[in-house]
PDB file of C-alpha atoms in Angstrom:
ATOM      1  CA  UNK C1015      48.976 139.828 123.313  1.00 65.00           C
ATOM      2  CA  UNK C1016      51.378 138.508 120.761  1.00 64.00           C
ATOM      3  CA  UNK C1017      48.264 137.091 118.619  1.00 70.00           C
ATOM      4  CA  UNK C1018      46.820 140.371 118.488  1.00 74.00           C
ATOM      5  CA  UNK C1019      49.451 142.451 118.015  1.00 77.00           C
ATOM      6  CA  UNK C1020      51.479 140.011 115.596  1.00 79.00           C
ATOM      7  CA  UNK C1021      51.764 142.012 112.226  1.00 85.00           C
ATOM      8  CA  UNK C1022      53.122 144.554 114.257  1.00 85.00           C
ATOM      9  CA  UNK C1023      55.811 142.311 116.044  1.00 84.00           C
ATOM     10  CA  UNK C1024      56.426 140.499 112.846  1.00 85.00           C
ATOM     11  CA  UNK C1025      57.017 144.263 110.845  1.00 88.00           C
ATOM     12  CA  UNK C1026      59.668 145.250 113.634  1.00 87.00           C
ATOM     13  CA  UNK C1027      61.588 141.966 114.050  1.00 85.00           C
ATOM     14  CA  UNK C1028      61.705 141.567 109.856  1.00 86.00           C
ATOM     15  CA  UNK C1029      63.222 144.851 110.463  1.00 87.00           C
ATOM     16  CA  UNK C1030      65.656 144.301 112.445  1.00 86.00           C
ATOM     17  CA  UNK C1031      66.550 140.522 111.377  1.00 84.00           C
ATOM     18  CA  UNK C1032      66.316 141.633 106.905  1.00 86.00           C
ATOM     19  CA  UNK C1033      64.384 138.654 106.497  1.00 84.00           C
ATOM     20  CA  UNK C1034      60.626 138.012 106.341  1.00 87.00           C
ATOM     21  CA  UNK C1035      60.950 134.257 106.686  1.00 87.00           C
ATOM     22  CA  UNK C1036      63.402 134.191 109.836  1.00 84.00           C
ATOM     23  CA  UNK C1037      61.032 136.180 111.893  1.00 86.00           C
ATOM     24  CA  UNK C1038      58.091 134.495 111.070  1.00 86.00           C
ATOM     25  CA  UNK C1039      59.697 131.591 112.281  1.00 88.00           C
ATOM     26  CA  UNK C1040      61.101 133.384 115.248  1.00 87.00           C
ATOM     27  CA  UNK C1041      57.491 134.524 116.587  1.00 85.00           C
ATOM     28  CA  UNK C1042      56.270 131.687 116.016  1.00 84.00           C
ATOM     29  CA  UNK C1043      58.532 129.825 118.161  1.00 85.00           C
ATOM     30  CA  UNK C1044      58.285 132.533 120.736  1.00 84.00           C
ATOM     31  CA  UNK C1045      54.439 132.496 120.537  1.00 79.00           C
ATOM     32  CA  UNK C1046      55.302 128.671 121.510  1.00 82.00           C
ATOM     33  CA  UNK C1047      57.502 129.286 124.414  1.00 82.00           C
ATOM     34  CA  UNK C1048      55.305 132.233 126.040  1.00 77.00           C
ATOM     35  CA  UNK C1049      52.184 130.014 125.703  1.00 72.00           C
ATOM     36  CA  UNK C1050      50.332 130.067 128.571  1.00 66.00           C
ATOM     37  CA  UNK C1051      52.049 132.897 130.454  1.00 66.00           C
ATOM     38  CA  UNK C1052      50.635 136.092 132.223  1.00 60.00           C
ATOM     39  CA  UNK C1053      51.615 138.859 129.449  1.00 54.00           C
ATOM     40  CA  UNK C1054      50.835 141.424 132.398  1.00 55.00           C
ATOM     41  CA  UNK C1055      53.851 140.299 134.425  1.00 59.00           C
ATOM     42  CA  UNK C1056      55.582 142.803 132.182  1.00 63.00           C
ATOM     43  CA  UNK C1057      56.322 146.406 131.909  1.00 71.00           C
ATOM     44  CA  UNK C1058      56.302 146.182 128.694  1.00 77.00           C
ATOM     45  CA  UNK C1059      55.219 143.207 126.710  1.00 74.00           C
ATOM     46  CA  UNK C1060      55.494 143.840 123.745  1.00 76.00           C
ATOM     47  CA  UNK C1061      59.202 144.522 124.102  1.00 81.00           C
ATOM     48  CA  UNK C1062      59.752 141.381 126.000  1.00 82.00           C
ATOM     49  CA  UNK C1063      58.173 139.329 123.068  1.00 82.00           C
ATOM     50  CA  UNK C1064      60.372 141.051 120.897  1.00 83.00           C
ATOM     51  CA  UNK C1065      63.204 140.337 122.645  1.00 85.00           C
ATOM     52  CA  UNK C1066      62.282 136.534 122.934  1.00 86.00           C
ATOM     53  CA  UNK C1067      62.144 136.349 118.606  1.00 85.00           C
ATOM     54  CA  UNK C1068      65.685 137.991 118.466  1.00 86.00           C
ATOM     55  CA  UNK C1069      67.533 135.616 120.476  1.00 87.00           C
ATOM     56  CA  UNK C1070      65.537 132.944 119.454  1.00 84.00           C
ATOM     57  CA  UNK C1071      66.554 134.172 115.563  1.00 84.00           C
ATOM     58  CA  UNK C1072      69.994 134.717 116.661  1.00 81.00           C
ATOM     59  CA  UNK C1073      70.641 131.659 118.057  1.00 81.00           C
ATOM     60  CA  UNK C1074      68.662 129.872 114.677  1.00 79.00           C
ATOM     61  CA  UNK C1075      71.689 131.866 112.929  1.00 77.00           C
ATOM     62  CA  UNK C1076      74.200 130.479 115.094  1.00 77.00           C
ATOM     63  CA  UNK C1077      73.049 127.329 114.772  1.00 73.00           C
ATOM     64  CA  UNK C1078      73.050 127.666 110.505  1.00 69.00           C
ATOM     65  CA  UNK C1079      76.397 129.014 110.609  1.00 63.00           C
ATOM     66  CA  UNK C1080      77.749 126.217 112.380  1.00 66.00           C
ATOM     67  CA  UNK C1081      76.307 123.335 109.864  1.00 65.00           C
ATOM     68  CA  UNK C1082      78.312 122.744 106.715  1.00 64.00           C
ATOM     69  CA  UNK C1083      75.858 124.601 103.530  1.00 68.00           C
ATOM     70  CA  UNK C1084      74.218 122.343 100.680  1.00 69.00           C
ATOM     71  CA  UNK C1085      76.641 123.638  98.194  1.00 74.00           C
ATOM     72  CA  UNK C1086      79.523 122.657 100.735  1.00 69.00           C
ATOM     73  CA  UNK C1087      78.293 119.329 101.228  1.00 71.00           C
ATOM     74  CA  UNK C1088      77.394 118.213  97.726  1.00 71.00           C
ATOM     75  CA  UNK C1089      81.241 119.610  96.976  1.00 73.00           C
ATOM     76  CA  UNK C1090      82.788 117.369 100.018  1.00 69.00           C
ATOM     77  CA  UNK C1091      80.556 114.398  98.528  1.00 70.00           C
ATOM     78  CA  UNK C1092      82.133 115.103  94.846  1.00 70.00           C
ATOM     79  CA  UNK C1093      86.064 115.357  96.353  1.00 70.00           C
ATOM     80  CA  UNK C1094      85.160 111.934  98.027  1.00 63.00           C
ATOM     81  CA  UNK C1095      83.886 110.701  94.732  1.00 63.00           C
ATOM     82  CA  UNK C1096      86.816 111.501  92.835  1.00 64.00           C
ATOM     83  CA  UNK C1097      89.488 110.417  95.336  1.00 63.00           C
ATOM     84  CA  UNK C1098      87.468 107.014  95.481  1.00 65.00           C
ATOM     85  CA  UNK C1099      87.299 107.084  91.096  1.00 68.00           C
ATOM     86  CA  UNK C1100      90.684 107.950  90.926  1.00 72.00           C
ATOM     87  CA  UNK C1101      91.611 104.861  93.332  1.00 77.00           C
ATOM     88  CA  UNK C1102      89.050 102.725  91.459  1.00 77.00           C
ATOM     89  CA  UNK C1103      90.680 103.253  88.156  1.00 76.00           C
ATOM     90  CA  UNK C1104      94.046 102.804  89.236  1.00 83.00           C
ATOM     91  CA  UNK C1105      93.092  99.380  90.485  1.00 83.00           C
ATOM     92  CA  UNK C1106      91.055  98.638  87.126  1.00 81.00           C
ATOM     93  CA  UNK C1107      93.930  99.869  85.209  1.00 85.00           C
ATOM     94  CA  UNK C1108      96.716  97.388  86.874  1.00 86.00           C
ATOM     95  CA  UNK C1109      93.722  94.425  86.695  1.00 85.00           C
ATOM     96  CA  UNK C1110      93.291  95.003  83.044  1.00 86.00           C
ATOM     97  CA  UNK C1111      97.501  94.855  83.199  1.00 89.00           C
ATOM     98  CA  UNK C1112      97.023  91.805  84.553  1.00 87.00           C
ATOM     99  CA  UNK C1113      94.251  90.418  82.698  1.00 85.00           C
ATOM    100  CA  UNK C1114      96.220  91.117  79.446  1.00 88.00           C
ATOM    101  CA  UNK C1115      99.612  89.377  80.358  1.00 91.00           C
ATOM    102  CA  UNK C1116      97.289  86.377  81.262  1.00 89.00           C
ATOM    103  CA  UNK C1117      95.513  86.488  77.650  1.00 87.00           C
ATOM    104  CA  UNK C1118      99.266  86.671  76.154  1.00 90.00           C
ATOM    105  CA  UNK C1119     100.143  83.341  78.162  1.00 92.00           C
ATOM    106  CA  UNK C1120      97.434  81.178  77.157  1.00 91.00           C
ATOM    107  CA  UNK C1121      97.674  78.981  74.138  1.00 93.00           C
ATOM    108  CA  UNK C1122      96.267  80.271  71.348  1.00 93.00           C
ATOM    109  CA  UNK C1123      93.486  77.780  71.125  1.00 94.00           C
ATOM    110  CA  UNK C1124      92.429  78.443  74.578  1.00 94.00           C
ATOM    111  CA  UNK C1125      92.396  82.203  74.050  1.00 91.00           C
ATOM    112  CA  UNK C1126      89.839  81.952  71.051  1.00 93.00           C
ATOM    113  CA  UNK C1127      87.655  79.584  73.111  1.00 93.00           C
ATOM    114  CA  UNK C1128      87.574  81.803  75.915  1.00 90.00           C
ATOM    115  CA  UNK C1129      86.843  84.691  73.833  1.00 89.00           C
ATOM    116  CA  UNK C1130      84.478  82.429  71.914  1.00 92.00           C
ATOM    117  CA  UNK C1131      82.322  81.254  74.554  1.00 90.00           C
ATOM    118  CA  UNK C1132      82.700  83.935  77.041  1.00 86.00           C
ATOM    119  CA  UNK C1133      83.121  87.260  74.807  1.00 84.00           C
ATOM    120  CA  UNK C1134      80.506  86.085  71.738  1.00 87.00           C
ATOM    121  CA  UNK C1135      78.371  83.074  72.770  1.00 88.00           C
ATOM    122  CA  UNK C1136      79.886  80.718  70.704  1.00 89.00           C
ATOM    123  CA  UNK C1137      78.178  77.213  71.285  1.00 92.00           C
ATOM    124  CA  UNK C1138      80.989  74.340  72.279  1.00 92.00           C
ATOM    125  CA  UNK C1139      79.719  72.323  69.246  1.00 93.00           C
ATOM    126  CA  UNK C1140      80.808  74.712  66.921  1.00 93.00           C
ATOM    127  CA  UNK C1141      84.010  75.602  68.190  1.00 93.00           C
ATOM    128  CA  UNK C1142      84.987  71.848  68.541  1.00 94.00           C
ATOM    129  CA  UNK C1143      84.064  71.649  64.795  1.00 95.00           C
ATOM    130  CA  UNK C1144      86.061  74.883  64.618  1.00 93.00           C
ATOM    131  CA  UNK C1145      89.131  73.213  66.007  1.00 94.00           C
ATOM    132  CA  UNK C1146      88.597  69.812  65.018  1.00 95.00           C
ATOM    133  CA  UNK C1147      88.540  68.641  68.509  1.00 95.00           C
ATOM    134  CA  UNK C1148      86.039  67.456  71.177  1.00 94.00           C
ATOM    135  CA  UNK C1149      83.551  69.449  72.953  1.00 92.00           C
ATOM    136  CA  UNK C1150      85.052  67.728  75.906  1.00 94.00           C
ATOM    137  CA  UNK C1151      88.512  69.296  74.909  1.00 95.00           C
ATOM    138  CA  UNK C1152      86.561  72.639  74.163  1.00 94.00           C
ATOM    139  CA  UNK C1153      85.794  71.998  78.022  1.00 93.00           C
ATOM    140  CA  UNK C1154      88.570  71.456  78.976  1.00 94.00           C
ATOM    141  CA  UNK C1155      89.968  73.794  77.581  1.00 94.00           C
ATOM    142  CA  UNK C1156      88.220  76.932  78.480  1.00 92.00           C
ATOM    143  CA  UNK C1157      88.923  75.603  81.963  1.00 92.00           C
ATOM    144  CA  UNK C1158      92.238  75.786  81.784  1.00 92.00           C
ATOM    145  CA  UNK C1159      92.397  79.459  80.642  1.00 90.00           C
ATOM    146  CA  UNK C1160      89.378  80.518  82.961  1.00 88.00           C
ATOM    147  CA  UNK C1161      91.509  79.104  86.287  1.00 89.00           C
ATOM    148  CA  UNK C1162      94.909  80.316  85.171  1.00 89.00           C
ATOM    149  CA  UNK C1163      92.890  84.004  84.411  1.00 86.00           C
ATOM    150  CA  UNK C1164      91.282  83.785  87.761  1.00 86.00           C
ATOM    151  CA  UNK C1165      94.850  82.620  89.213  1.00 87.00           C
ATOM    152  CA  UNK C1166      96.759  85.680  87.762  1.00 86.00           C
ATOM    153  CA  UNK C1167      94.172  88.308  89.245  1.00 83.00           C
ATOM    154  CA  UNK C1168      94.483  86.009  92.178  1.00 81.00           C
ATOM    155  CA  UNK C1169      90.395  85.717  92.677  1.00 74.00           C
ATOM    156  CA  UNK C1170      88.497  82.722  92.871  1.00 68.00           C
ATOM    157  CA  UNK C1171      86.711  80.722  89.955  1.00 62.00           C
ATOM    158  CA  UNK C1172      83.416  80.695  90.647  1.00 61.00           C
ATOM    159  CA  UNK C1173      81.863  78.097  88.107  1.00 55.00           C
ATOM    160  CA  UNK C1174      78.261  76.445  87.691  1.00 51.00           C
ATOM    161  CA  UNK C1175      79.726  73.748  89.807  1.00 45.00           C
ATOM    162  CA  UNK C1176      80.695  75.888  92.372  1.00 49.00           C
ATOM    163  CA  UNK C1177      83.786  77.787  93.471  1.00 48.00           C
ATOM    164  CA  UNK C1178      87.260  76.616  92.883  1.00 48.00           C
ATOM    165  CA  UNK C1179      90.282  78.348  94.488  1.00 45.00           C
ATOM    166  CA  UNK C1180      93.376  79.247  92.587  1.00 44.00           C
ATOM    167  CA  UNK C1181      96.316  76.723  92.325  1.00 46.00           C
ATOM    168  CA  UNK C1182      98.835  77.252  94.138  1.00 42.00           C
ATOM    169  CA  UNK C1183     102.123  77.402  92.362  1.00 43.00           C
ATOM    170  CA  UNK C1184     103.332  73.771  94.119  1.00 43.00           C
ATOM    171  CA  UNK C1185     100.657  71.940  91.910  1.00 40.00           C
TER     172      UNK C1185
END
């Protein structure tokens, strides 16, 4: 009965839901839970299948109104964002604090061979000639400033020879 007489059911129920799409969907998943029943068990069958698509439509509706929208989800995901950026740039801002007090403390000589080898790729060679000192002090140097850096943002060096903690101020 319903597959014969569906334009008919479909024309009343997108009447009374104001949507083509919902009752479409509604018939259809009426048409799926009548399957296989006796349509004659009815006075009036046609009624009854009606009936079936509204409720099942209404309670689709129900259902939508109770899940957050696209537009209300994207704007939840874009508050999160900018509570998280905010916090993210307030801790970049007091790192870069730190960073800077622990560029003001180094030697001089240290800070241009951190900023040369680190910042533009300066070879060791050159800065030793620079300096007119060894590459071993160029070494040793750049240590120095790299572990007292990594101890005033209080992270760990992490070199090519492996990780080295900061010092502890008892050393």
């Amino acid at each position: 009965m319903l597959v014969a007489g569906y334009a008919e059911l479909r024309r009343r129920l997108v009447r009374r839901l104001g949507s083509e799409e919902l009752a479409s969907e509604a018939l259809h998943e009426a048409y799926l839970r009548l399957d296989g029943r006796d349509g004659t068990l009815f006075l009036r069958p046609h009624d009854y299948i009606v009936r079936v698509a509204l409720n099942i439509a209404h309670d689709k509706r129900r259902s939508e109104d109770r899940r957050l929208s696209y537009s209300e989800v994207d704007a939840l995901y874009h508050y999160a964002d900018a509570a998280i950026d905010a916090e993210q740039d307030m801790e970049a801002r007091a790192e870069f604090a730190a960073l800077v007090r622990a560029f003001d403390a180094l030697t001089p000589r240290q800070r241009a061979i951190l900023i040369g080898v680190r910042v533009d790729g300066t070879p060791h060679a050159e800065l030793a000639k620079r300096f007119g000192i060894s590459e071993r002090m160029v070494d040793k140097d750049l240590r120095r400033a790299l572990e007292y850096c990594a101890d005033q943002l209080q992270r760990t060096l992490i070199t090519r020879f492996g990780s080295h903690p900061p010092k502890s101020s008892s050393e």
